[in-house]
Each structure stands twice: as structure tokens, then as C-alpha cells.
PDB file of C-alpha atoms in Angstrom:
ATOM      1  CA  UNK A   1      34.500  52.848 -22.019  1.00 36.00           C
ATOM      2  CA  UNK A   2      31.874  55.475 -21.119  1.00 41.00           C
ATOM      3  CA  UNK A   3      28.831  53.345 -21.942  1.00 47.00           C
ATOM      4  CA  UNK A   4      29.842  50.981 -19.170  1.00 55.00           C
ATOM      5  CA  UNK A   5      28.733  53.605 -16.667  1.00 55.00           C
ATOM      6  CA  UNK A   6      25.116  52.865 -17.534  1.00 58.00           C
ATOM      7  CA  UNK A   7      25.607  49.147 -17.357  1.00 60.00           C
ATOM      8  CA  UNK A   8      27.140  49.467 -13.911  1.00 66.00           C
ATOM      9  CA  UNK A   9      23.764  50.708 -12.586  1.00 83.00           C
ATOM     10  CA  UNK A  10      21.893  47.733 -11.158  1.00 85.00           C
ATOM     11  CA  UNK A  11      18.463  49.153 -11.777  1.00 90.00           C
ATOM     12  CA  UNK A  12      19.301  49.956 -15.371  1.00 87.00           C
ATOM     13  CA  UNK A  13      20.616  46.402 -15.960  1.00 88.00           C
ATOM     14  CA  UNK A  14      17.354  45.051 -14.579  1.00 91.00           C
ATOM     15  CA  UNK A  15      15.362  47.247 -16.900  1.00 91.00           C
ATOM     16  CA  UNK A  16      17.449  45.955 -19.907  1.00 89.00           C
ATOM     17  CA  UNK A  17      16.797  42.386 -18.773  1.00 92.00           C
ATOM     18  CA  UNK A  18      13.048  42.998 -18.751  1.00 92.00           C
ATOM     19  CA  UNK A  19      13.237  44.594 -22.192  1.00 92.00           C
ATOM     20  CA  UNK A  20      15.187  41.556 -23.461  1.00 92.00           C
ATOM     21  CA  UNK A  21      12.528  39.342 -21.921  1.00 94.00           C
ATOM     22  CA  UNK A  22       9.878  40.971 -24.120  1.00 93.00           C
ATOM     23  CA  UNK A  23      11.950  40.064 -27.151  1.00 93.00           C
ATOM     24  CA  UNK A  24      12.270  36.437 -26.033  1.00 95.00           C
ATOM     25  CA  UNK A  25       8.536  36.326 -25.321  1.00 97.00           C
ATOM     26  CA  UNK A  26       7.813  37.398 -28.869  1.00 96.00           C
ATOM     27  CA  UNK A  27      10.145  34.700 -30.171  1.00 97.00           C
ATOM     28  CA  UNK A  28       8.148  32.124 -28.273  1.00 98.00           C
ATOM     29  CA  UNK A  29       4.745  33.428 -29.339  1.00 98.00           C
ATOM     30  CA  UNK A  30       5.282  34.063 -33.065  1.00 98.00           C
ATOM     31  CA  UNK A  31       5.162  30.459 -34.411  1.00 98.00           C
ATOM     32  CA  UNK A  32       2.118  29.676 -32.168  1.00 98.00           C
ATOM     33  CA  UNK A  33       0.214  32.784 -33.299  1.00 98.00           C
ATOM     34  CA  UNK A  34       1.139  32.155 -36.930  1.00 98.00           C
ATOM     35  CA  UNK A  35      -0.104  28.553 -36.804  1.00 98.00           C
ATOM     36  CA  UNK A  36      -3.394  29.354 -35.020  1.00 98.00           C
ATOM     37  CA  UNK A  37      -4.105  32.303 -37.300  1.00 98.00           C
ATOM     38  CA  UNK A  38      -3.604  30.083 -40.384  1.00 98.00           C
ATOM     39  CA  UNK A  39      -5.873  27.375 -38.937  1.00 98.00           C
ATOM     40  CA  UNK A  40      -8.585  29.941 -38.156  1.00 98.00           C
ATOM     41  CA  UNK A  41      -8.353  31.309 -41.687  1.00 98.00           C
ATOM     42  CA  UNK A  42      -8.663  27.791 -43.152  1.00 98.00           C
ATOM     43  CA  UNK A  43     -11.668  26.987 -40.920  1.00 98.00           C
ATOM     44  CA  UNK A  44     -13.388  30.220 -42.022  1.00 98.00           C
ATOM     45  CA  UNK A  45     -12.858  29.503 -45.684  1.00 97.00           C
ATOM     46  CA  UNK A  46     -13.978  25.901 -45.263  1.00 97.00           C
ATOM     47  CA  UNK A  47     -17.155  27.076 -43.508  1.00 97.00           C
ATOM     48  CA  UNK A  48     -17.844  29.455 -46.372  1.00 97.00           C
ATOM     49  CA  UNK A  49     -17.458  26.677 -48.926  1.00 96.00           C
ATOM     50  CA  UNK A  50     -19.833  24.472 -47.002  1.00 96.00           C
ATOM     51  CA  UNK A  51     -22.389  27.082 -46.031  1.00 94.00           C
ATOM     52  CA  UNK A  52     -22.553  28.802 -49.442  1.00 92.00           C
ATOM     53  CA  UNK A  53     -21.812  25.757 -51.493  1.00 93.00           C
ATOM     54  CA  UNK A  54     -18.798  27.298 -53.198  1.00 93.00           C
ATOM     55  CA  UNK A  55     -16.000  25.331 -54.926  1.00 92.00           C
ATOM     56  CA  UNK A  56     -13.470  28.137 -54.196  1.00 92.00           C
ATOM     57  CA  UNK A  57     -13.365  31.087 -51.836  1.00 96.00           C
ATOM     58  CA  UNK A  58     -11.858  34.232 -53.297  1.00 95.00           C
ATOM     59  CA  UNK A  59     -12.758  37.922 -53.619  1.00 96.00           C
ATOM     60  CA  UNK A  60     -10.505  40.949 -53.249  1.00 92.00           C
ATOM     61  CA  UNK A  61     -13.207  43.313 -54.576  1.00 94.00           C
ATOM     62  CA  UNK A  62     -14.963  44.480 -51.406  1.00 96.00           C
ATOM     63  CA  UNK A  63     -14.068  47.450 -49.177  1.00 96.00           C
ATOM     64  CA  UNK A  64     -14.964  47.674 -45.530  1.00 96.00           C
ATOM     65  CA  UNK A  65     -16.721  51.021 -45.890  1.00 95.00           C
ATOM     66  CA  UNK A  66     -19.272  49.671 -48.345  1.00 96.00           C
ATOM     67  CA  UNK A  67     -19.466  46.022 -47.350  1.00 97.00           C
ATOM     68  CA  UNK A  68     -22.920  44.703 -46.482  1.00 97.00           C
ATOM     69  CA  UNK A  69     -22.666  42.025 -43.751  1.00 97.00           C
ATOM     70  CA  UNK A  70     -24.487  38.744 -43.991  1.00 96.00           C
ATOM     71  CA  UNK A  71     -26.456  39.509 -40.777  1.00 96.00           C
ATOM     72  CA  UNK A  72     -29.301  41.986 -40.678  1.00 94.00           C
ATOM     73  CA  UNK A  73     -30.045  44.727 -38.155  1.00 94.00           C
ATOM     74  CA  UNK A  74     -32.848  44.287 -35.711  1.00 93.00           C
ATOM     75  CA  UNK A  75     -35.412  46.685 -34.135  1.00 85.00           C
ATOM     76  CA  UNK A  76     -34.265  50.143 -33.155  1.00 84.00           C
ATOM     77  CA  UNK A  77     -31.383  49.996 -35.634  1.00 87.00           C
ATOM     78  CA  UNK A  78     -29.361  47.636 -33.446  1.00 93.00           C
ATOM     79  CA  UNK A  79     -26.795  45.095 -34.508  1.00 95.00           C
ATOM     80  CA  UNK A  80     -27.810  41.578 -33.430  1.00 96.00           C
ATOM     81  CA  UNK A  81     -24.125  40.720 -32.906  1.00 96.00           C
ATOM     82  CA  UNK A  82     -23.727  43.615 -30.434  1.00 94.00           C
ATOM     83  CA  UNK A  83     -21.249  45.665 -32.419  1.00 94.00           C
ATOM     84  CA  UNK A  84     -21.528  49.449 -32.156  1.00 90.00           C
ATOM     85  CA  UNK A  85     -21.650  51.274 -35.477  1.00 90.00           C
ATOM     86  CA  UNK A  86     -21.912  48.032 -37.384  1.00 96.00           C
ATOM     87  CA  UNK A  87     -22.318  48.160 -41.177  1.00 95.00           C
ATOM     88  CA  UNK A  88     -25.668  46.389 -40.772  1.00 95.00           C
ATOM     89  CA  UNK A  89     -27.083  49.572 -39.176  1.00 93.00           C
ATOM     90  CA  UNK A  90     -26.141  51.800 -42.061  1.00 89.00           C
ATOM     91  CA  UNK A  91     -27.509  50.065 -45.158  1.00 81.00           C
ATOM     92  CA  UNK A  92     -27.374  53.054 -47.491  1.00 88.00           C
ATOM     93  CA  UNK A  93     -24.580  52.566 -49.999  1.00 90.00           C
ATOM     94  CA  UNK A  94     -23.706  49.102 -48.685  1.00 95.00           C
ATOM     95  CA  UNK A  95     -23.072  46.368 -51.235  1.00 96.00           C
ATOM     96  CA  UNK A  96     -23.238  42.624 -50.716  1.00 96.00           C
ATOM     97  CA  UNK A  97     -20.065  40.712 -51.583  1.00 97.00           C
ATOM     98  CA  UNK A  98     -20.414  39.663 -55.250  1.00 96.00           C
ATOM     99  CA  UNK A  99     -18.665  36.391 -54.470  1.00 96.00           C
ATOM    100  CA  UNK A 100     -20.790  35.655 -51.347  1.00 95.00           C
ATOM    101  CA  UNK A 101     -17.661  35.612 -49.157  1.00 97.00           C
ATOM    102  CA  UNK A 102     -16.698  38.870 -47.405  1.00 98.00           C
ATOM    103  CA  UNK A 103     -19.989  39.368 -45.535  1.00 97.00           C
ATOM    104  CA  UNK A 104     -19.506  35.962 -43.923  1.00 97.00           C
ATOM    105  CA  UNK A 105     -15.925  36.804 -42.877  1.00 98.00           C
ATOM    106  CA  UNK A 106     -17.081  40.173 -41.502  1.00 98.00           C
ATOM    107  CA  UNK A 107     -19.672  38.333 -39.312  1.00 98.00           C
ATOM    108  CA  UNK A 108     -17.136  35.739 -38.262  1.00 98.00           C
ATOM    109  CA  UNK A 109     -14.696  38.346 -37.060  1.00 98.00           C
ATOM    110  CA  UNK A 110     -17.326  40.086 -34.956  1.00 98.00           C
ATOM    111  CA  UNK A 111     -18.624  36.873 -33.350  1.00 97.00           C
ATOM    112  CA  UNK A 112     -15.062  35.795 -32.495  1.00 97.00           C
ATOM    113  CA  UNK A 113     -14.191  39.078 -30.791  1.00 97.00           C
ATOM    114  CA  UNK A 114     -13.994  38.500 -27.056  1.00 96.00           C
ATOM    115  CA  UNK A 115     -15.049  41.899 -25.697  1.00 91.00           C
ATOM    116  CA  UNK A 116     -18.553  42.226 -24.244  1.00 88.00           C
ATOM    117  CA  UNK A 117     -19.421  44.610 -27.069  1.00 90.00           C
ATOM    118  CA  UNK A 118     -17.390  43.088 -29.900  1.00 92.00           C
ATOM    119  CA  UNK A 119     -15.102  45.823 -31.274  1.00 92.00           C
ATOM    120  CA  UNK A 120     -12.823  44.620 -34.091  1.00 96.00           C
ATOM    121  CA  UNK A 121     -10.211  47.242 -34.946  1.00 95.00           C
ATOM    122  CA  UNK A 122     -11.069  47.529 -38.641  1.00 96.00           C
ATOM    123  CA  UNK A 123      -8.382  50.179 -39.355  1.00 94.00           C
ATOM    124  CA  UNK A 124      -5.724  47.495 -38.992  1.00 95.00           C
ATOM    125  CA  UNK A 125      -7.026  45.437 -41.890  1.00 96.00           C
ATOM    126  CA  UNK A 126      -7.838  45.498 -45.570  1.00 96.00           C
ATOM    127  CA  UNK A 127     -10.968  43.605 -46.651  1.00 96.00           C
ATOM    128  CA  UNK A 128      -9.402  42.874 -50.053  1.00 96.00           C
ATOM    129  CA  UNK A 129      -6.819  40.619 -48.353  1.00 97.00           C
ATOM    130  CA  UNK A 130      -9.155  38.506 -46.229  1.00 98.00           C
ATOM    131  CA  UNK A 131      -9.407  35.494 -48.469  1.00 97.00           C
ATOM    132  CA  UNK A 132      -5.674  35.256 -49.195  1.00 96.00           C
ATOM    133  CA  UNK A 133      -3.956  36.412 -46.014  1.00 97.00           C
ATOM    134  CA  UNK A 134      -4.585  34.885 -42.546  1.00 98.00           C
ATOM    135  CA  UNK A 135      -2.851  37.708 -40.707  1.00 98.00           C
ATOM    136  CA  UNK A 136      -5.180  40.327 -42.252  1.00 98.00           C
ATOM    137  CA  UNK A 137      -7.952  38.705 -40.228  1.00 98.00           C
ATOM    138  CA  UNK A 138      -5.855  38.245 -37.113  1.00 98.00           C
ATOM    139  CA  UNK A 139      -5.026  41.975 -37.050  1.00 97.00           C
ATOM    140  CA  UNK A 140      -8.692  42.837 -36.537  1.00 97.00           C
ATOM    141  CA  UNK A 141      -8.256  41.589 -32.958  1.00 97.00           C
ATOM    142  CA  UNK A 142      -5.405  44.002 -32.184  1.00 96.00           C
ATOM    143  CA  UNK A 143      -7.361  46.777 -30.478  1.00 92.00           C
ATOM    144  CA  UNK A 144      -4.713  49.430 -31.003  1.00 88.00           C
ATOM    145  CA  UNK A 145      -3.663  51.515 -34.020  1.00 87.00           C
ATOM    146  CA  UNK A 146      -0.427  51.141 -35.890  1.00 85.00           C
ATOM    147  CA  UNK A 147      -0.620  47.544 -37.143  1.00 92.00           C
ATOM    148  CA  UNK A 148      -2.147  48.167 -40.563  1.00 92.00           C
ATOM    149  CA  UNK A 149       1.208  47.642 -42.279  1.00 92.00           C
ATOM    150  CA  UNK A 150       2.164  44.532 -40.307  1.00 93.00           C
ATOM    151  CA  UNK A 151       2.067  41.546 -42.619  1.00 94.00           C
ATOM    152  CA  UNK A 152       2.706  38.572 -40.322  1.00 96.00           C
ATOM    153  CA  UNK A 153       3.046  37.421 -36.734  1.00 97.00           C
ATOM    154  CA  UNK A 154       6.819  37.812 -37.038  1.00 96.00           C
ATOM    155  CA  UNK A 155       6.318  41.422 -38.117  1.00 93.00           C
ATOM    156  CA  UNK A 156       4.138  42.143 -35.047  1.00 94.00           C
ATOM    157  CA  UNK A 157       5.431  43.111 -31.576  1.00 91.00           C
ATOM    158  CA  UNK A 158       4.540  41.052 -28.476  1.00 92.00           C
ATOM    159  CA  UNK A 159       1.804  43.502 -27.481  1.00 91.00           C
ATOM    160  CA  UNK A 160       0.038  42.902 -30.790  1.00 93.00           C
ATOM    161  CA  UNK A 161       0.432  39.134 -30.421  1.00 96.00           C
ATOM    162  CA  UNK A 162      -1.034  39.245 -26.928  1.00 96.00           C
ATOM    163  CA  UNK A 163      -3.948  41.376 -28.211  1.00 96.00           C
ATOM    164  CA  UNK A 164      -4.690  38.700 -30.787  1.00 98.00           C
ATOM    165  CA  UNK A 165      -4.634  35.896 -28.177  1.00 98.00           C
ATOM    166  CA  UNK A 166      -6.697  37.746 -25.601  1.00 97.00           C
ATOM    167  CA  UNK A 167      -9.288  39.262 -27.964  1.00 97.00           C
ATOM    168  CA  UNK A 168      -9.828  36.321 -30.326  1.00 98.00           C
ATOM    169  CA  UNK A 169     -12.147  33.580 -29.075  1.00 97.00           C
ATOM    170  CA  UNK A 170     -10.682  31.148 -31.625  1.00 98.00           C
ATOM    171  CA  UNK A 171      -7.267  31.491 -29.881  1.00 98.00           C
ATOM    172  CA  UNK A 172      -8.956  30.780 -26.536  1.00 97.00           C
ATOM    173  CA  UNK A 173      -9.528  27.213 -27.712  1.00 97.00           C
ATOM    174  CA  UNK A 174      -5.742  26.832 -27.821  1.00 98.00           C
ATOM    175  CA  UNK A 175      -5.050  28.404 -24.394  1.00 97.00           C
ATOM    176  CA  UNK A 176      -5.681  26.782 -20.967  1.00 97.00           C
ATOM    177  CA  UNK A 177      -5.630  30.041 -19.051  1.00 96.00           C
ATOM    178  CA  UNK A 178      -9.047  31.675 -18.535  1.00 95.00           C
ATOM    179  CA  UNK A 179      -8.607  34.845 -20.522  1.00 94.00           C
ATOM    180  CA  UNK A 180     -11.727  36.483 -19.093  1.00 86.00           C
ATOM    181  CA  UNK A 181     -10.972  39.088 -16.418  1.00 81.00           C
ATOM    182  CA  UNK A 182      -7.588  39.144 -14.672  1.00 89.00           C
ATOM    183  CA  UNK A 183      -5.058  36.764 -16.241  1.00 95.00           C
ATOM    184  CA  UNK A 184      -1.330  36.487 -16.830  1.00 97.00           C
ATOM    185  CA  UNK A 185      -1.578  37.288 -20.558  1.00 97.00           C
ATOM    186  CA  UNK A 186      -3.218  40.605 -19.851  1.00 95.00           C
ATOM    187  CA  UNK A 187      -0.707  41.345 -17.076  1.00 96.00           C
ATOM    188  CA  UNK A 188       2.234  40.789 -19.425  1.00 96.00           C
ATOM    189  CA  UNK A 189       0.628  42.980 -22.036  1.00 94.00           C
ATOM    190  CA  UNK A 190       0.571  45.781 -19.507  1.00 92.00           C
ATOM    191  CA  UNK A 191       4.167  45.071 -18.481  1.00 92.00           C
ATOM    192  CA  UNK A 192       5.369  46.004 -21.959  1.00 86.00           C
ATOM    193  CA  UNK A 193       3.826  49.445 -21.580  1.00 83.00           C
ATOM    194  CA  UNK A 194       5.446  49.870 -18.168  1.00 87.00           C
ATOM    195  CA  UNK A 195       8.867  48.772 -19.425  1.00 88.00           C
ATOM    196  CA  UNK A 196       8.975  50.582 -22.768  1.00 81.00           C
ATOM    197  CA  UNK A 197       7.315  53.769 -21.501  1.00 77.00           C
ATOM    198  CA  UNK A 198       9.568  54.129 -18.435  1.00 78.00           C
ATOM    199  CA  UNK A 199      11.100  57.607 -18.327  1.00 75.00           C
ATOM    200  CA  UNK A 200      13.789  56.492 -15.839  1.00 81.00           C
ATOM    201  CA  UNK A 201      14.752  53.230 -17.628  1.00 83.00           C
ATOM    202  CA  UNK A 202      15.295  51.686 -14.242  1.00 89.00           C
ATOM    203  CA  UNK A 203      13.703  48.650 -12.512  1.00 91.00           C
ATOM    204  CA  UNK A 204      14.035  46.955  -9.165  1.00 93.00           C
ATOM    205  CA  UNK A 205      15.359  43.392  -9.422  1.00 93.00           C
ATOM    206  CA  UNK A 206      12.243  41.995  -7.722  1.00 95.00           C
ATOM    207  CA  UNK A 207      10.007  43.721 -10.234  1.00 95.00           C
ATOM    208  CA  UNK A 208      12.124  42.585 -13.167  1.00 94.00           C
ATOM    209  CA  UNK A 209      11.962  38.966 -11.954  1.00 95.00           C
ATOM    210  CA  UNK A 210       8.186  39.213 -11.541  1.00 96.00           C
ATOM    211  CA  UNK A 211       7.830  40.419 -15.114  1.00 97.00           C
ATOM    212  CA  UNK A 212      10.060  37.647 -16.377  1.00 97.00           C
ATOM    213  CA  UNK A 213       8.299  34.979 -14.330  1.00 98.00           C
ATOM    214  CA  UNK A 214       4.967  36.011 -15.832  1.00 98.00           C
ATOM    215  CA  UNK A 215       6.399  35.939 -19.322  1.00 98.00           C
ATOM    216  CA  UNK A 216       7.536  32.415 -18.611  1.00 98.00           C
ATOM    217  CA  UNK A 217       4.016  31.522 -17.324  1.00 98.00           C
ATOM    218  CA  UNK A 218       2.545  32.729 -20.643  1.00 98.00           C
ATOM    219  CA  UNK A 219       4.880  30.471 -22.610  1.00 98.00           C
ATOM    220  CA  UNK A 220       4.190  27.526 -20.288  1.00 98.00           C
ATOM    221  CA  UNK A 221       0.446  27.681 -20.697  1.00 98.00           C
ATOM    222  CA  UNK A 222      -0.702  24.091 -20.275  1.00 97.00           C
ATOM    223  CA  UNK A 223      -2.873  23.654 -23.404  1.00 97.00           C
ATOM    224  CA  UNK A 224      -0.378  23.879 -26.316  1.00 98.00           C
ATOM    225  CA  UNK A 225       2.429  26.313 -25.643  1.00 98.00           C
ATOM    226  CA  UNK A 226       3.970  24.064 -22.989  1.00 98.00           C
ATOM    227  CA  UNK A 227       4.504  21.429 -25.699  1.00 98.00           C
ATOM    228  CA  UNK A 228       5.965  23.723 -28.359  1.00 98.00           C
ATOM    229  CA  UNK A 229       9.718  23.612 -28.736  1.00 98.00           C
ATOM    230  CA  UNK A 230       9.977  27.226 -29.890  1.00 97.00           C
ATOM    231  CA  UNK A 231       8.099  28.443 -26.819  1.00 98.00           C
ATOM    232  CA  UNK A 232      10.191  26.380 -24.447  1.00 98.00           C
ATOM    233  CA  UNK A 233      13.424  27.504 -26.092  1.00 98.00           C
ATOM    234  CA  UNK A 234      12.299  31.051 -25.328  1.00 98.00           C
ATOM    235  CA  UNK A 235      11.545  29.992 -21.707  1.00 98.00           C
ATOM    236  CA  UNK A 236      15.172  28.884 -21.332  1.00 97.00           C
ATOM    237  CA  UNK A 237      16.383  32.284 -22.495  1.00 96.00           C
ATOM    238  CA  UNK A 238      13.979  33.962 -20.047  1.00 97.00           C
ATOM    239  CA  UNK A 239      15.270  31.837 -17.208  1.00 96.00           C
ATOM    240  CA  UNK A 240      18.845  32.771 -18.029  1.00 94.00           C
ATOM    241  CA  UNK A 241      17.955  36.450 -17.517  1.00 93.00           C
ATOM    242  CA  UNK A 242      17.284  35.719 -13.823  1.00 92.00           C
ATOM    243  CA  UNK A 243      20.726  34.126 -13.222  1.00 88.00           C
ATOM    244  CA  UNK A 244      22.974  36.254 -11.057  1.00 78.00           C
ATOM    245  CA  UNK A 245      25.854  35.628 -13.430  1.00 78.00           C
ATOM    246  CA  UNK A 246      23.933  36.838 -16.536  1.00 82.00           C
ATOM    247  CA  UNK A 247      25.985  39.622 -18.094  1.00 79.00           C
ATOM    248  CA  UNK A 248      24.144  42.537 -19.669  1.00 78.00           C
ATOM    249  CA  UNK A 249      26.116  43.702 -22.662  1.00 75.00           C
ATOM    250  CA  UNK A 250      26.078  46.841 -24.726  1.00 78.00           C
ATOM    251  CA  UNK A 251      24.529  44.743 -27.502  1.00 81.00           C
ATOM    252  CA  UNK A 252      21.681  43.824 -25.158  1.00 79.00           C
ATOM    253  CA  UNK A 253      21.250  47.535 -24.338  1.00 77.00           C
ATOM    254  CA  UNK A 254      21.162  48.561 -27.977  1.00 79.00           C
ATOM    255  CA  UNK A 255      18.624  45.876 -28.852  1.00 79.00           C
ATOM    256  CA  UNK A 256      16.166  47.192 -26.257  1.00 80.00           C
ATOM    257  CA  UNK A 257      16.743  50.785 -27.245  1.00 77.00           C
ATOM    258  CA  UNK A 258      16.243  49.922 -30.898  1.00 78.00           C
ATOM    259  CA  UNK A 259      12.845  48.346 -30.074  1.00 75.00           C
ATOM    260  CA  UNK A 260      11.836  51.470 -28.195  1.00 74.00           C
ATOM    261  CA  UNK A 261      12.933  53.822 -30.972  1.00 72.00           C
ATOM    262  CA  UNK A 262      10.791  51.801 -33.394  1.00 71.00           C
ATOM    263  CA  UNK A 263       7.783  52.191 -31.084  1.00 66.00           C
ATOM    264  CA  UNK A 264       8.426  55.877 -30.648  1.00 64.00           C
ATOM    265  CA  UNK A 265       8.486  56.262 -34.448  1.00 62.00           C
ATOM    266  CA  UNK A 266       5.145  54.511 -34.706  1.00 59.00           C
ATOM    267  CA  UNK A 267       3.715  56.706 -31.962  1.00 58.00           C
ATOM    268  CA  UNK A 268       4.776  59.863 -33.805  1.00 60.00           C
ATOM    269  CA  UNK A 269       2.930  58.712 -36.866  1.00 56.00           C
ATOM    270  CA  UNK A 270      -0.226  58.115 -34.786  1.00 54.00           C
ATOM    271  CA  UNK A 271      -0.293  61.684 -33.405  1.00 52.00           C
ATOM    272  CA  UNK A 272      -1.663  62.913 -36.724  1.00 53.00           C
ATOM    273  CA  UNK A 273      -4.716  60.677 -36.304  1.00 53.00           C
ATOM    274  CA  UNK A 274      -5.533  61.429 -32.645  1.00 48.00           C
ATOM    275  CA  UNK A 275      -9.015  62.693 -32.086  1.00 46.00           C
ATOM    276  CA  UNK A 276      -8.287  65.604 -29.689  1.00 48.00           C
ATOM    277  CA  UNK A 277      -5.591  68.209 -29.218  1.00 54.00           C
ATOM    278  CA  UNK A 278      -5.286  67.182 -25.519  1.00 55.00           C
ATOM    279  CA  UNK A 279      -4.627  63.564 -26.416  1.00 48.00           C
ATOM    280  CA  UNK A 280      -2.005  64.661 -28.944  1.00 50.00           C
ATOM    281  CA  UNK A 281      -0.215  66.890 -26.434  1.00 55.00           C
ATOM    282  CA  UNK A 282      -0.279  64.122 -23.801  1.00 50.00           C
ATOM    283  CA  UNK A 283       1.404  61.734 -26.194  1.00 47.00           C
ATOM    284  CA  UNK A 284       4.005  64.306 -27.136  1.00 52.00           C
ATOM    285  CA  UNK A 285       4.899  64.775 -23.477  1.00 52.00           C
ATOM    286  CA  UNK A 286       5.300  61.046 -22.980  1.00 47.00           C
ATOM    287  CA  UNK A 287       7.531  60.866 -26.039  1.00 48.00           C
ATOM    288  CA  UNK A 288       9.616  63.787 -24.794  1.00 54.00           C
ATOM    289  CA  UNK A 289      10.068  62.065 -21.437  1.00 47.00           C
ATOM    290  CA  UNK A 290      11.490  59.034 -23.213  1.00 46.00           C
ATOM    291  CA  UNK A 291      13.594  60.831 -25.794  1.00 48.00           C
ATOM    292  CA  UNK A 292      15.801  62.715 -23.269  1.00 44.00           C
ATOM    293  CA  UNK A 293      17.296  59.675 -21.432  1.00 48.00           C
ATOM    294  CA  UNK A 294      17.450  57.756 -24.711  1.00 48.00           C
ATOM    295  CA  UNK A 295      19.415  60.527 -26.428  1.00 50.00           C
ATOM    296  CA  UNK A 296      21.863  60.561 -23.528  1.00 49.00           C
ATOM    297  CA  UNK A 297      22.422  56.859 -23.724  1.00 48.00           C
ATOM    298  CA  UNK A 298      22.712  56.879 -27.494  1.00 47.00           C
ATOM    299  CA  UNK A 299      25.480  59.423 -27.276  1.00 44.00           C
ATOM    300  CA  UNK A 300      27.215  57.378 -24.547  1.00 41.00           C
ATOM    301  CA  UNK A 301      26.868  54.207 -26.627  1.00 42.00           C
ATOM    302  CA  UNK A 302      28.470  55.928 -29.614  1.00 40.00           C
ATOM    303  CA  UNK A 303      31.452  57.222 -27.618  1.00 37.00           C
TER     304      UNK A 303
END
């Protein structure tokens, strides 16, 4: 069959293996991220109950644009928590949470953001969901657009999951790796861009093995992941990818291409919100570079 011509190319098979590895990495991270996000959510609500002496924590009335934080600005109109363009600096039209809840959560998200100048990505979240949905808080730590409609860890790609782990100090308590500066979690996050945005869809075996080894290292982090069955089951799948006798099938190929098509669809939606014409044109060129080889392979796959 014609599609076998692609699978006979060694570098292409290595690229597919790396793409499959990203899927296995996500499988291993989802339950962990889900559990930690739920625990963080519970701790936040418990702290609100204790601090504000509330029997229950619920709201759903506040909006981010008009929410008045619990903290106050300091001299020279600066945020004491270090956030640029914080709501505390623009008090006109801001309204305190009527239930004494959302301002506390807003502050908690900022103080848990790991960047030097905390920069939660507020566009990914809806304030109205904070008290009832743990993932709506976790999404604030994904410093990239396109996750506003993601409703759970399982609904989020591995890049988004790695963003949550790297950018959320609460998650750092569950990770042995030092996530400040260069670290394997950040390296693997970059690998996904290199794999999915490759215009050649080819990879040297040594590079593919390096990517997979680092994915394994993420899932074997010594604090908690090393002891989680779901993470170690994913490690076994990743190790199988490195076996010489591992057969890359057309089903494997289509799974990776399907993931890339989904990302390309998300990127197209984002072009409308890009700030500059140059940025928009640059993204269109990148999409075009990917679409040509993908269209060729889709035709071959269908033959």
C-alpha cells in the first residue's frame, strides 16, 4: 500500500515515535495533575472558610474585569504582589466579592504563580467557576492562549499540563525536580513544539531517543510520580518506543497527525486575536509549512 512508503523512512518513523511519546506522557500526567489541582482547590476553599469565618464557600457572581482583589495597591500605583496591570492598581469600577471569596482566590493565584513577575493567564479562566471547578484555577497557570474551553486535565494537552506544573508553586511541593531555571520539565515542554511544528516531519533516532528519555525522566520524578501506577504504566509504553523491534503502524501515524491537526485548528482560531499583523503573518507561514506535508500524507493514508 502507498502509505507504507512513508513508514519505510527511518527518520519519519522516529518522528512518529516522538509524537506518540507525547501522547503517552500526557496519559501519565493527567491523573497526577487532576489530583493536585483538586487538592489545591480544596486547600484554597478551606483557607477562605478559616480566614473569613465562612460556613460555605460559593459565589459565581464576580467577573475578572470588575473584581476588586483582597490586597491593596502600594505607593506609585504598584501591586504589592508584583503583578503588572493588577486589578488593585485600577480601582475605578472594581467591586469587592459580595461573598468575600473571589478576591481571596485572585490573590492566591497571583502568589502561587512561579514567574518572577507573577503573570497568571486570566484569559484562560472564568471567575464565575472558581469556587466549583478546580481546573478553572489550574488554567490560570497555563501561560498560553487557547485553553479557555478546556474543562479538565484530561481535556488539556501535555504542553498545558507542563505549564501548570512549572508555573504553579503549589505543584512544586509535589515535584522533586528544581523547576527554577533549566529543568527536564521545561525541556520536554519545548520538545513538543519542536516535534509538532516540524515542517519536515523527520527526526534522527538519537534525537528521538533523547526526547523519549526526558519524557521518562518527567514521569519518574522522585517525589510522587515515581510511585504512581498510571505514570509508570506510561513509562513502560515510552520504553517500548525505543525498542528496535517496535513497529510503527499507520494507526500510530494517524494518531500523531490527528493531534497536530487539532493544534493547527486551535492556532487558526488564535490568529484573530494576535496583536500585530506581523505576528499573524508569521503564524500563517508556520501553519502553511505544516499543512503541505500533512496534506500529502493524508492523501497517501487515504489511498
